[in-house]
Coordinates of C-alpha atoms in Angstrom, one line a residue:
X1 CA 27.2 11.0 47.7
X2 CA 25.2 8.7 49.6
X3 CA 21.7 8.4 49.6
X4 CA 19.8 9.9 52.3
X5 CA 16.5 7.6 53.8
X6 CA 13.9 9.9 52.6
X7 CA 10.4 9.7 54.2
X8 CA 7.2 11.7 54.2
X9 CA 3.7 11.6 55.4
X10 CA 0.9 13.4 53.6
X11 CA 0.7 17.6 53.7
X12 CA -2.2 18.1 56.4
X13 CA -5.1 20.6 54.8
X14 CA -5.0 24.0 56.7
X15 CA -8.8 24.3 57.1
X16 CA -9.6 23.5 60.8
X17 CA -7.7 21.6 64.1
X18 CA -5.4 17.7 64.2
X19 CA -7.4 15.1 64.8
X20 CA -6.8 11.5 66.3
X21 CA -5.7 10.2 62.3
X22 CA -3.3 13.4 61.6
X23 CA -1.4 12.4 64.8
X24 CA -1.5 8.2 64.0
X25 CA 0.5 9.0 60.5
X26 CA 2.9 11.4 62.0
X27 CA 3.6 9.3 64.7
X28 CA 4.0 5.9 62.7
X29 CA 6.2 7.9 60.2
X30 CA 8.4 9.3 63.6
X31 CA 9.2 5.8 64.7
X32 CA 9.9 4.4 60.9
X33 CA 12.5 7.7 61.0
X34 CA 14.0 6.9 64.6
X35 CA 14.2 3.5 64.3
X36 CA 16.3 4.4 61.3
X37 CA 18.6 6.6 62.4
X38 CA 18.7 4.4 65.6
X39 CA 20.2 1.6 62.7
X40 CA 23.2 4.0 62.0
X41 CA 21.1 5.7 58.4
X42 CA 21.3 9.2 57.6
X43 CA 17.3 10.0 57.5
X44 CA 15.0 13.2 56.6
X45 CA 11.9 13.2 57.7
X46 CA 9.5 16.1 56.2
X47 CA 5.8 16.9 57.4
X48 CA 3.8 19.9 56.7
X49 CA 0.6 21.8 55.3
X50 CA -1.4 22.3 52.4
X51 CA -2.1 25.8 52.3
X52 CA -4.2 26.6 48.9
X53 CA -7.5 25.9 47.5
X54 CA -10.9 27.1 47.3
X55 CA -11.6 25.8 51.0
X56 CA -8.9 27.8 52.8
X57 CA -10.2 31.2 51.0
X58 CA -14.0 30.7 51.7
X59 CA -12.9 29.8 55.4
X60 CA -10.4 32.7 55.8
X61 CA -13.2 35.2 54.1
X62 CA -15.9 33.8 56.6
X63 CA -13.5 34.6 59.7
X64 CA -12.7 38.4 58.1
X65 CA -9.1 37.5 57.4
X66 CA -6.5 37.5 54.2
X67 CA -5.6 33.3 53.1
X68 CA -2.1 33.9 54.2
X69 CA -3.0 35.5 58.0
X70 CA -5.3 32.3 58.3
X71 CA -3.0 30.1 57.4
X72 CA 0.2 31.3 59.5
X73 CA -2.8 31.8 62.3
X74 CA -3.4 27.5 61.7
X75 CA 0.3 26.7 60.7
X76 CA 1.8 28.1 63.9
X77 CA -1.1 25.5 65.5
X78 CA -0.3 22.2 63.6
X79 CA 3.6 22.9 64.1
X80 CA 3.1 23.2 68.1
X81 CA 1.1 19.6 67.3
X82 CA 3.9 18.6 65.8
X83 CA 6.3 19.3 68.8
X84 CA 3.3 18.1 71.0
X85 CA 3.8 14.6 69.2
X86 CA 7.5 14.5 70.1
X87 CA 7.9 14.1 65.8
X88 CA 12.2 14.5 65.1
X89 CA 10.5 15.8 61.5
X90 CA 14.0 17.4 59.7
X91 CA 11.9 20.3 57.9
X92 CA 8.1 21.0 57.9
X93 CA 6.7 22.2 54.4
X94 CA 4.0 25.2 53.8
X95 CA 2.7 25.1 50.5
X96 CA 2.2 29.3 50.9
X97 CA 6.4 29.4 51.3
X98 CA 8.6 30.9 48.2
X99 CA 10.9 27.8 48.0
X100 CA 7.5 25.8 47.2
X101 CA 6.2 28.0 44.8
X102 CA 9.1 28.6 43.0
X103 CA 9.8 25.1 42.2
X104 CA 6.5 24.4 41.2
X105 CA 6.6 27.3 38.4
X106 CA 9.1 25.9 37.5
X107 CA 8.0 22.1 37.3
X108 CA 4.7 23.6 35.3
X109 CA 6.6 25.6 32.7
X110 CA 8.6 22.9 32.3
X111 CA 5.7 20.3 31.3
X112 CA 3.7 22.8 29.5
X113 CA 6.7 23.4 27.5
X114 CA 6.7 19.7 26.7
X115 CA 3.3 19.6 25.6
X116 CA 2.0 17.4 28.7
X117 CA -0.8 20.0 29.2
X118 CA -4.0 21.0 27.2
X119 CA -6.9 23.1 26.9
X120 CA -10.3 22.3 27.1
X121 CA -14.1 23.0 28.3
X122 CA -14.9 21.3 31.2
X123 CA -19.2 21.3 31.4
X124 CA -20.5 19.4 34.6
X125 CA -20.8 18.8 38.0
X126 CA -17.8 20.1 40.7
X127 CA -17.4 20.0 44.7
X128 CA -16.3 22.4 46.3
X129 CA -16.0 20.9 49.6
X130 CA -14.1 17.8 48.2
X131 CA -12.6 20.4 45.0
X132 CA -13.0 18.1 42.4
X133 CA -14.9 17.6 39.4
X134 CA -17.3 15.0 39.3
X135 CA -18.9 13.0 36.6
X136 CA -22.0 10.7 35.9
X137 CA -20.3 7.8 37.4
X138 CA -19.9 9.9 40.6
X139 CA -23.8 9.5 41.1
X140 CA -25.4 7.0 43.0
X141 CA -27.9 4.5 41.9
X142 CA -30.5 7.1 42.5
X143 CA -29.0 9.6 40.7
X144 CA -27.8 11.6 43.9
X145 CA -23.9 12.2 45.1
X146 CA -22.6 11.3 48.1
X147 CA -23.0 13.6 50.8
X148 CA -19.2 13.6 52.0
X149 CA -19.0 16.2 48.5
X150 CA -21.0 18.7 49.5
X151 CA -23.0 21.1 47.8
X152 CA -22.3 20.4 43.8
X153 CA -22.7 22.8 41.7
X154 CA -23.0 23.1 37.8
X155 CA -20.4 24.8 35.8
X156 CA -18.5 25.2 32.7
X157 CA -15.3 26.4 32.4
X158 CA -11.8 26.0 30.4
X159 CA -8.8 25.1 32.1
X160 CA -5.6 23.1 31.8
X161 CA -5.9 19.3 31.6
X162 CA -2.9 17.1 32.1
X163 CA -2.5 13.8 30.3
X164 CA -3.3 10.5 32.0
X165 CA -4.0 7.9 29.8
X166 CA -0.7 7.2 27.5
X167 CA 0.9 6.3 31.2
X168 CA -1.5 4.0 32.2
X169 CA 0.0 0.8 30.8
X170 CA 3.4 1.9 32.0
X171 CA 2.1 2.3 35.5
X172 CA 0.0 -1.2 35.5
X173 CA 3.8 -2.4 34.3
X174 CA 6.0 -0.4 37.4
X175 CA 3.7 -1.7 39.8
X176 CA 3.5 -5.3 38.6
X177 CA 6.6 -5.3 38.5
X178 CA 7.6 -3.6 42.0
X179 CA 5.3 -5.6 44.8
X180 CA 6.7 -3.1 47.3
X181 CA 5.7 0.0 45.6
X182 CA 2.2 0.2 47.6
X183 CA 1.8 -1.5 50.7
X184 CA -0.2 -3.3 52.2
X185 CA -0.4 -5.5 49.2
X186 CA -4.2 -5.4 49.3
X187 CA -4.2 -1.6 48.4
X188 CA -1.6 -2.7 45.9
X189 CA -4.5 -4.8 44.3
X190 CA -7.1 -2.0 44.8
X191 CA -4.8 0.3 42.8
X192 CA -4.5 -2.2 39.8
X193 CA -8.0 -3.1 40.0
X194 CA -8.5 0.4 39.8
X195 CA -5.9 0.8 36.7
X196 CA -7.1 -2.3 34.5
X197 CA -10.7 -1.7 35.1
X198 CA -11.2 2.1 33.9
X199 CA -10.0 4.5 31.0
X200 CA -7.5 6.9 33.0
X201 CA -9.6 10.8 32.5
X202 CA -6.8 13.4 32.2
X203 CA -6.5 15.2 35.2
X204 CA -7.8 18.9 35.6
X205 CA -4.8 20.9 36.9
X206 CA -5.8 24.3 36.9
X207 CA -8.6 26.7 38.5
X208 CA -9.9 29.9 36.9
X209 CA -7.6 32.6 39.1
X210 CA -11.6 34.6 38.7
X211 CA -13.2 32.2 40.5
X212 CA -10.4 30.8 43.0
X213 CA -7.4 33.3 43.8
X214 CA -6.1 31.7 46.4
X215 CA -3.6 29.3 44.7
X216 CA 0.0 29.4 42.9
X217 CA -0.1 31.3 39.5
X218 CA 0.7 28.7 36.4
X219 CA 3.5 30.7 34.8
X220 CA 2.1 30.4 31.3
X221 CA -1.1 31.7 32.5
X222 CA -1.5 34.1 34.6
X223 CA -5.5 34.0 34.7
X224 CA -5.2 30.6 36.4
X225 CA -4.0 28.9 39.4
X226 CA -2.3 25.4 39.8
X227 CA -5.2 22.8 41.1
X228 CA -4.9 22.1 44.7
X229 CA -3.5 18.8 44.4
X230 CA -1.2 19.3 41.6
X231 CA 0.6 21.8 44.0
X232 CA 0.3 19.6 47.2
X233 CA 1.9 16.1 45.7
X234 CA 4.7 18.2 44.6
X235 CA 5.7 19.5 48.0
X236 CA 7.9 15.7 48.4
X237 CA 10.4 17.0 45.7
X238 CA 10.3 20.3 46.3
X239 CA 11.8 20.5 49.4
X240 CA 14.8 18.3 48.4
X241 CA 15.3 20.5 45.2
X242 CA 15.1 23.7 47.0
X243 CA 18.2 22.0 49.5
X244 CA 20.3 21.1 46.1
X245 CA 19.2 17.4 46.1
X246 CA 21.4 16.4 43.0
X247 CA 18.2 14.1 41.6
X248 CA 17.2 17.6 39.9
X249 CA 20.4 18.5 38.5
X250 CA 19.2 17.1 35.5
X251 CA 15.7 18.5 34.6
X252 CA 16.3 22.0 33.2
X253 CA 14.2 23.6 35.3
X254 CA 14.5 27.4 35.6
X255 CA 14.9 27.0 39.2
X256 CA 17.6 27.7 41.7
X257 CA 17.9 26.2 44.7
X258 CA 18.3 28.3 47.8
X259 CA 21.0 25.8 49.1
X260 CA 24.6 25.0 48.2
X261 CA 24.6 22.4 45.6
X262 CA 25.2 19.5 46.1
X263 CA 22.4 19.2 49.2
X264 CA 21.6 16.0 50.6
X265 CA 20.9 12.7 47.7
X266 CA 17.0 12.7 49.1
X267 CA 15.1 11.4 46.2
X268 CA 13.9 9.0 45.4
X269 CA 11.4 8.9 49.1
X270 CA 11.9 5.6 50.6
X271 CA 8.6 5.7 52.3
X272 CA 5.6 8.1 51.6
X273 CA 2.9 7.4 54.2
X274 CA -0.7 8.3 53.5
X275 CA -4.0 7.1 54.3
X276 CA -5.8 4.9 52.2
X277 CA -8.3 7.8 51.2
X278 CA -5.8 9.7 49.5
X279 CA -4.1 6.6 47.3
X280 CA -5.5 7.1 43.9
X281 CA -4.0 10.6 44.7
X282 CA -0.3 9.1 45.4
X283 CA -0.4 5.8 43.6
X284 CA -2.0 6.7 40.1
X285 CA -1.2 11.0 39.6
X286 CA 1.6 11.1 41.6
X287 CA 3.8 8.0 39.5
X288 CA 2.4 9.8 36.2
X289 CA 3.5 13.4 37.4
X290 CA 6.6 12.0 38.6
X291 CA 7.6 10.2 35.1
X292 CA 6.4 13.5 33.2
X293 CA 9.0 15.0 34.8
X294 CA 11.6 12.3 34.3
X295 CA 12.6 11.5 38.0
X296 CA 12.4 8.1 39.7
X297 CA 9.1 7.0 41.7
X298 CA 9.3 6.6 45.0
X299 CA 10.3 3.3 46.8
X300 CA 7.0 2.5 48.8
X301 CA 3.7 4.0 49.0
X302 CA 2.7 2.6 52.9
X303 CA -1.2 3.0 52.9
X304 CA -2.6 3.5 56.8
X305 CA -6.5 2.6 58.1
X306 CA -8.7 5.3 59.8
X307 CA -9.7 5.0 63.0
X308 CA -13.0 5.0 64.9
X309 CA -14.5 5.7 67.9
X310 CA -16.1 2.9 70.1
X311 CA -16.9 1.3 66.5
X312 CA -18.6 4.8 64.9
X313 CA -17.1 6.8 62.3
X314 CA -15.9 10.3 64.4
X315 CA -17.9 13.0 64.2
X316 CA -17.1 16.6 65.8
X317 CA -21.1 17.0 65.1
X318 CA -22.1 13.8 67.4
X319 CA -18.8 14.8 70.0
X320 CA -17.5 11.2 69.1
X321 CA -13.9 12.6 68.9
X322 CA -10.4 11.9 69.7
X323 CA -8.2 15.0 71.0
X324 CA -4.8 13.7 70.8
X325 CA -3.8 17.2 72.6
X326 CA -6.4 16.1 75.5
X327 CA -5.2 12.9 75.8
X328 CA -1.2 13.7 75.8
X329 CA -2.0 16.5 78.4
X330 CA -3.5 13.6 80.6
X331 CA -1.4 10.9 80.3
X332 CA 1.9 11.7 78.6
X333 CA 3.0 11.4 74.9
X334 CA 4.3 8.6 75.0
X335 CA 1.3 6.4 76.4
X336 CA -0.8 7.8 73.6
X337 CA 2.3 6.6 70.8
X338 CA 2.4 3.7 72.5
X339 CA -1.2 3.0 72.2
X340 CA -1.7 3.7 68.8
X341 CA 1.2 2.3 67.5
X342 CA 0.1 -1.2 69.7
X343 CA -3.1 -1.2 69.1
X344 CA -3.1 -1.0 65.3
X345 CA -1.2 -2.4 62.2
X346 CA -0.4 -0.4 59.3
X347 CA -3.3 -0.9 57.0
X348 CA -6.5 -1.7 58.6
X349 CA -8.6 0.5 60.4
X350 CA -8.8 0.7 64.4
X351 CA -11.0 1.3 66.6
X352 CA -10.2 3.8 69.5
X353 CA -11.7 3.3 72.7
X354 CA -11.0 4.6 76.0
X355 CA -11.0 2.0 78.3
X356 CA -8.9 0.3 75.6
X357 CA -6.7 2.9 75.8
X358 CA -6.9 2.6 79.9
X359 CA -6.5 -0.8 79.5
X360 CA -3.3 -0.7 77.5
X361 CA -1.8 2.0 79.8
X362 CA -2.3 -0.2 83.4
X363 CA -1.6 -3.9 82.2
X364 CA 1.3 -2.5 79.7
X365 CA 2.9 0.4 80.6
X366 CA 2.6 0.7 84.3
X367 CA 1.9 -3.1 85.6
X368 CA 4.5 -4.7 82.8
X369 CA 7.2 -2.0 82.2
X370 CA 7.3 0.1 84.4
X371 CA 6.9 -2.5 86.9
X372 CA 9.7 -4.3 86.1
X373 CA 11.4 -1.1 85.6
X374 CA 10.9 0.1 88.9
X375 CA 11.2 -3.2 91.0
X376 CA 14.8 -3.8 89.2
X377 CA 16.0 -1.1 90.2
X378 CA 14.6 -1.1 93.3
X379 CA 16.3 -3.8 94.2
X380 CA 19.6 -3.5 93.5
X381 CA 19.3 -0.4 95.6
X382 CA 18.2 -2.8 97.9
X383 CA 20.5 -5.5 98.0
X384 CA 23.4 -3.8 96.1
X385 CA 23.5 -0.1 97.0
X386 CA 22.6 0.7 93.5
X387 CA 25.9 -0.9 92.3
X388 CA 25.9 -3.3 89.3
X389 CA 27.2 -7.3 89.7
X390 CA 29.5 -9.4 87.5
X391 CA 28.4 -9.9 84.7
X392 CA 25.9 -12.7 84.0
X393 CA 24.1 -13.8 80.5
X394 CA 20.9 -15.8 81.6
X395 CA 18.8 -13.8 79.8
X396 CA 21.1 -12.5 77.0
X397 CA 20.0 -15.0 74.6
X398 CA 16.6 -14.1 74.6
X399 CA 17.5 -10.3 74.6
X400 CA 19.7 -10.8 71.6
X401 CA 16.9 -12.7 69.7
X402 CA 14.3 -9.8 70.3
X403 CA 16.8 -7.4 69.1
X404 CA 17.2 -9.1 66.2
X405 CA 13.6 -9.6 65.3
X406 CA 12.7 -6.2 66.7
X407 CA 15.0 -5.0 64.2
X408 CA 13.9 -7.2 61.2
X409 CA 10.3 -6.2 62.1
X410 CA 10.9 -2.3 62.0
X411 CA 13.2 -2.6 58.5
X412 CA 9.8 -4.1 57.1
X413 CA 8.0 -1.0 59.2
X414 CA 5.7 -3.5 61.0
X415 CA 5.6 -1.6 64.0
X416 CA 3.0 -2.9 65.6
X417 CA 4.6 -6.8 65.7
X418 CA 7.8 -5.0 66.5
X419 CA 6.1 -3.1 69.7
X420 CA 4.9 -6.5 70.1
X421 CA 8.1 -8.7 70.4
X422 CA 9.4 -6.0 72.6
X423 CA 6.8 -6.7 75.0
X424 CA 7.6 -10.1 75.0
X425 CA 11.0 -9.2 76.7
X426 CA 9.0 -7.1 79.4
X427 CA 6.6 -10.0 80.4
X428 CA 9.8 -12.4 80.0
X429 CA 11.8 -10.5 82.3
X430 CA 8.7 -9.8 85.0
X431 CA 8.1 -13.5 85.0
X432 CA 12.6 -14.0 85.8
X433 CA 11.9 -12.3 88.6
X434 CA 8.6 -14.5 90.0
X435 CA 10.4 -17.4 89.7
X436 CA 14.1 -16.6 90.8
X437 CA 12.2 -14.3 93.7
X438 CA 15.3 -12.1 94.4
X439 CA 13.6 -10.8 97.4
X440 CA 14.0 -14.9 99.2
X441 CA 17.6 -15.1 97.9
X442 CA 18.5 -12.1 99.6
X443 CA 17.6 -13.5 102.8
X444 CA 20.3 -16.3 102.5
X445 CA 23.6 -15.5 102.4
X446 CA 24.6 -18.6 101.0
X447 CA 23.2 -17.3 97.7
X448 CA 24.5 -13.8 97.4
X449 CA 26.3 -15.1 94.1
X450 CA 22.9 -16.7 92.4
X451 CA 21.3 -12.9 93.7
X452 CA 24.2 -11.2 91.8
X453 CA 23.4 -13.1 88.8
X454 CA 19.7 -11.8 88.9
X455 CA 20.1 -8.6 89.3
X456 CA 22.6 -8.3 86.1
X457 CA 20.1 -9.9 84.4
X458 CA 17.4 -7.6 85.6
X459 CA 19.2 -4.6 84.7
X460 CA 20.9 -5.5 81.9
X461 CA 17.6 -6.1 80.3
X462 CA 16.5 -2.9 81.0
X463 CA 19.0 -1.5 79.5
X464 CA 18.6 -3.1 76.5
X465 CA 14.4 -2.6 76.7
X466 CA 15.5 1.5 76.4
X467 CA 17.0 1.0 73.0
X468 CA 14.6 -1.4 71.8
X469 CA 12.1 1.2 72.8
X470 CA 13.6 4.6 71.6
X471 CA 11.8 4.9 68.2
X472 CA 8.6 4.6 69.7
X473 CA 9.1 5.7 73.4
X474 CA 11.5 8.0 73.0
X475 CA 11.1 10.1 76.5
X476 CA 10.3 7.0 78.2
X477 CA 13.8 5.2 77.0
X478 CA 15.8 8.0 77.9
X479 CA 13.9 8.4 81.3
X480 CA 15.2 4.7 82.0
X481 CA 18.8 5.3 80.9
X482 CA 18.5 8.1 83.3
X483 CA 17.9 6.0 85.7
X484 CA 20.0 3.2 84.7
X485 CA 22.8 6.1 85.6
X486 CA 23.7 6.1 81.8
X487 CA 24.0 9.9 80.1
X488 CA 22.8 10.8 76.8
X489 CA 19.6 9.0 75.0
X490 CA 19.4 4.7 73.8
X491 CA 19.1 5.8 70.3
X492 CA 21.7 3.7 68.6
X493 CA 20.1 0.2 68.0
X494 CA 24.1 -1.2 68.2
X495 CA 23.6 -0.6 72.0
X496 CA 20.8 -3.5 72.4
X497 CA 23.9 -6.1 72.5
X498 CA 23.9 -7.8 76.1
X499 CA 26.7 -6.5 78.2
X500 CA 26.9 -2.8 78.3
X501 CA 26.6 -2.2 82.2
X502 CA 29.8 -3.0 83.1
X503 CA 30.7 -4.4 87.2
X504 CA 30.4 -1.8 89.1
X505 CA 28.4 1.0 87.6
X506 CA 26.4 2.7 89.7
X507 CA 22.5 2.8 89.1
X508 CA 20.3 5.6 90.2
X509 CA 17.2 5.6 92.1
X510 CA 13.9 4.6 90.8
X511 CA 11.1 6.7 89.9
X512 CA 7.7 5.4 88.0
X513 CA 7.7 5.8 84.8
X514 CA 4.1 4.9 84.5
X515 CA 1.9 6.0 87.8
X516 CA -1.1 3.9 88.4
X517 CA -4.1 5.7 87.4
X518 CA -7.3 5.0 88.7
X519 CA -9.7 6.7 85.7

């Protein structure tokens, strides 16, 4: 069976509304999946929700409401977010659904049984905002706590603890030897200065189910629940168990999936995008967890920036927000993918503004491809009756060679430089028809041949410009094969070869793609 290109973003925290950096890593994992399957690769794409925790049952008690009817209330939000996004996502997880829990049981019973867990008093400081323990090296200089934990409160309490430290070395070792398993390679040297500069502390995996019900029962224990995080990492193999992934064949679990088995070959995940606040979370627990259990890491951990407003940290206090929704409702999904897949790399942190964002959408979008979109078409309506030439390959060459380094850019997931290159074509393609000026050759008859030859080239370009654009534009590439007269949707990469419209194909009219906006 073949191996399936696996990706996932983080589980999103059911405790309030998306924001601007929910919607950057779904979208950036959506065009690493399209541009995938665009290659010919069988992909699965999973998104979904962390539903448990101490947060999610203070929040649902405050609003007079069971856990479970707050977070179906929120889930049914964040998956109409999801469709908002235009995401092709093959499943979306909830943390709350039976397939989830069961595998986890299982996965816990199956580690206790191994002696990978432990018993002991914890006596200290704890979040509950952040749910996490803290210790004296949490404090500040001045002996205070950041305020991002909250309230902290003093407690002792026994719980489960799960061992850390005797996989330390190993895991300084995997990722020494693996430079791809966490990109960018600076948070691959944040992780290992992380590793060889502190003693791993075992890792607190359970909650008293007396002071936090709202959580997944350990099955050895039944007056405790699994911690928060020890349920949500595990979401990325429990959906490809629970669809008869043959990876967990192996593990004698007492678990059956609810699928035929054999399902889809899905793990190892070939890409787990997060944000670089969550990596100690994915690159130090989640290899440990992983090789406790005896099944292959993943392939890459790609780390993603935060972004800012107009250079501030966002705030829904201060109003210095980002609604995605707001923004898509004004100007179309695929001019906000566009922007935050141009306007930011994978790894650093951006900086949203909205007259960069206005910018991006006139010079870009409407001035440089839809533009060249529109006045291609337009004239071989023009001059042509909307009917394609002969053949011509002035510009193939350079459509061929930003298909190719389109292509190598996206296989390394550098969408940005990708998005990029592509533009290149756009602004090489406006600038063919400056100097050629189609519009004084058609006034000579003595040149209809040298007009013919433009036009393919215009076209033809366009054509190819849809494909090269469907992982990230995906309406917007099908809306110009539509109006290239083509059926069905640009989403096979093999199509970006120069040639495809033959002689005499008829092109429809066309209609902006972008419309100038004045605000």
């Amino acid at each position: 069976m073949s191996k399936v290109f696996y990706l996932t973003t983080a589980i999103d925290y059911v405790n309030g509304q998306p924001h601007l950096g929910h919607a950057y890593e779904k979208v950036i994992t959506d065009v690493i999946a399209r541009a995938r399957r665009s290659f010919g690769e069988s992909v699965f794409y999973l998104t979904g929700l962390d539903e448990h925790g101490q947060k999610v049952q203070q929040a649902a008690e405050a609003d007079g409401q069971t856990p479970q009817a707050y977070c179906d209330r929120l889930a049914a939000d964040w998956q109409a977010f999801a469709r908002k996004l235009n995401l092709s996502n093959d499943d979306f997880v909830r943390t709350t659904q039976p397939r989830h829990k069961r595998f986890i049981q299982a996965a816990l019973a199956r580690l206790h049984a191994a002696g990978e867990f432990y018993t002991a008093q914890y006596r200290g400081f704890y979040s509950a905002k952040e749910e996490t323990f803290l210790t004296e090296k949490d404090r500040r200089p001045d002996g205070t706590f950041d305020p991002a934990y909250g309230q902290i409160t003093e407690l002792a309490e026994t719980n489960y603890w799960f061992r850390l430290k005797p996989r330390q070395q190993w895991l300084i070792d995997h990722i020494e030897a693996n430079p791809g398993f966490v990109q960018p390679d600076y948070r691959r040297n944040e992780v290992l200065g992380f590793l060889k500069n502190n003693v791993l502390e075992d890792l607190c995996i359970s909650r008293p189910a007396a002071r936090l019900n709202w959580g997944i029962p350990m099955p050895f224990d039944p007056d405790y629940v699994t911690y928060v995080w020890f349920d949500a990492l595990v979401n990325y193999i429990s959906v490809p168990a629970s669809l008869g992934d043959p990876a967990f064949a192996g593990l004698k679990l007492d678990y059956q999936p609810a699928a035929a088995v054999p399902g889809p070959a899905l793990w190892p995940a070939d890409v787990q995008v997060i944000g670089k606040d969550i990596l100690k979370f994915h690159a130090v627990y989640w290899p440990i967890m992983l090789k406790a259990m005896g099944l292959p890491l993943p392939r890459q951990i790609l780390v993603h920036g935060w972004w800012q407003k107009d250079g501030e940290k966002m705030s829904k206090t201060t109003g210095n927000v980002v609604d995605p929704v707001a923004v898509i409702d004004a100007w179309g999904v695929d001019a906000f993918r566009f922007y935050v897949i141009r306007e930011l790399a994978i790894g650093p942190d951006g900086n949203w503004t909205d007259a960069g964002f206005q910018s991006r959408y006139q010079a870009e979008l409407a001035n440089g491809l839809g533009n060249l979109i529109n006045r291609s078409l337009a004239m071989l309506k023009r001059y042509r009756q909307g009917v394609v030439p002969a053949r011509h390959d002035e510009l193939a060459a350079t459509a061929a060679g930003t298909a190719a380094e389109t292509r190598a850019q996206l296989e390394r997931n550098e969408l940005q430089a990708a998005l990029i290159t592509i533009g290149g074509l756009v602004t090489r393609a406006n600038q063919y028809v400056d100097h050629t000026a189609p519009f004084k050759l058609a006034k000579d008859p003595a040149q209809a041949q040298r007009l013919d030859e433009v036009l393919y080239n215009l076209v033809e370009t366009c054509r190819v410009l849809a494909v090269l654009l469907w992982p990230f534009l995906p309406q917007t590439a099908t809306k110009i094969f539509a109006q290239l007269g083509l059926t069905g949707e640009p989403d096979k990469f093999a199509l970006s070869a120069w040639g495809g419209l033959p002689a005499g194909h008829h092109c429809n009219d066309p209609v902006p793609l972008f419309p100038r906006r004045d605000n």
